[in-house]
Amino acid sequence: MKTWCPEADSPRNVNPSTHFTRACIFTHSNVAFFMTDYVYVTFLATEGDLRHAEARHQETRGESYAKTLWMLQ
């Protein structure tokens, strides 16, 4: 799997409106879930709860990845 990260800034150092464009883009057929999860995280971040948003993203990534693999089989 290849990962492309334009910048390594922490989400805490970035304006919430730029979170999506600065997100690492995963170029792999099984990681489309990343986009929908990240939109939800960005929504939380706009409310000023960045710490919770990051934690929520970590919680949802594994679960969503499992769902995506199951759907593709």
CSV table of C-alpha atoms in Angstrom, one decimal:
chain,number,residue,atom,x,y,z
A,1,MET,CA,0.0,0.0,0.0
A,2,LYS,CA,1.3,3.4,-0.9
A,3,THR,CA,0.7,6.5,1.2
A,4,TRP,CA,0.9,10.1,0.0
A,5,CYS,CA,1.2,12.9,2.7
A,6,PRO,CA,1.6,16.4,1.4
A,7,GLU,CA,2.5,17.7,4.8
A,8,ALA,CA,3.2,16.0,8.1
A,9,ASP,CA,1.5,18.7,10.2
A,10,SER,CA,-0.5,17.5,13.2
A,11,PRO,CA,-4.3,18.2,12.7
A,12,ARG,CA,-4.0,20.5,15.8
A,13,ASN,CA,-1.8,22.9,13.8
A,14,VAL,CA,-4.1,23.1,10.8
A,15,ASN,CA,-7.3,25.0,10.2
A,16,PRO,CA,-10.3,22.5,10.2
A,17,SER,CA,-11.2,23.6,6.7
A,18,THR,CA,-7.9,22.3,5.4
A,19,HIS,CA,-8.0,19.0,7.2
A,20,PHE,CA,-9.4,17.1,4.2
A,21,THR,CA,-6.9,18.5,1.7
A,22,ARG,CA,-3.9,17.8,4.0
A,23,ALA,CA,-5.1,14.3,4.9
A,24,CYS,CA,-2.9,11.4,3.8
A,25,ILE,CA,-4.3,9.9,0.7
A,26,PHE,CA,-4.1,6.1,0.6
A,27,THR,CA,-3.8,4.7,-2.9
A,28,HIS,CA,-5.2,1.2,-2.4
A,29,SER,CA,-8.5,-0.3,-3.5
A,30,ASN,CA,-9.5,-1.3,0.1
A,31,VAL,CA,-9.3,2.0,1.8
A,32,ALA,CA,-12.1,4.0,0.4
A,33,PHE,CA,-13.6,4.0,3.9
A,34,PHE,CA,-10.9,6.6,4.9
A,35,MET,CA,-12.7,9.4,3.1
A,36,THR,CA,-16.0,9.0,4.9
A,37,ASP,CA,-14.3,8.6,8.3
A,38,TYR,CA,-12.2,11.7,7.8
A,39,VAL,CA,-15.2,13.8,6.8
A,40,TYR,CA,-16.8,12.9,10.2
A,41,VAL,CA,-13.5,13.7,12.0
A,42,THR,CA,-13.4,17.1,10.3
A,43,PHE,CA,-16.9,17.8,11.4
A,44,LEU,CA,-15.9,17.1,15.0
A,45,ALA,CA,-12.8,19.3,14.6
A,46,THR,CA,-14.8,22.3,13.5
A,47,GLU,CA,-16.6,22.2,16.8
A,48,GLY,CA,-13.2,22.7,18.5
A,49,ASP,CA,-12.9,19.1,19.9
A,50,LEU,CA,-9.8,18.1,18.1
A,51,ARG,CA,-8.6,15.7,20.7
A,52,HIS,CA,-11.9,13.8,20.6
A,53,ALA,CA,-11.9,13.9,16.8
A,54,GLU,CA,-8.5,12.3,16.6
A,55,ALA,CA,-9.4,9.6,19.1
A,56,ARG,CA,-12.7,8.9,17.3
A,57,HIS,CA,-10.8,8.5,14.0
A,58,GLN,CA,-8.5,5.9,15.6
A,59,GLU,CA,-11.5,4.0,16.9
A,60,THR,CA,-13.4,4.0,13.6
A,61,ARG,CA,-10.6,3.2,11.2
A,62,GLY,CA,-10.1,-0.5,12.1
A,63,GLU,CA,-13.9,-1.2,12.2
A,64,SER,CA,-14.5,0.5,8.9
A,65,TYR,CA,-11.6,-1.3,7.2
A,66,ALA,CA,-13.1,-4.7,8.3
A,67,LYS,CA,-16.5,-3.7,6.9
A,68,THR,CA,-14.9,-2.6,3.6
A,69,LEU,CA,-13.0,-5.8,3.2
A,70,TRP,CA,-16.2,-7.8,4.0
A,71,MET,CA,-18.2,-5.9,1.3
A,72,LEU,CA,-15.5,-6.4,-1.3
A,73,GLN,CA,-15.4,-10.1,-0.9
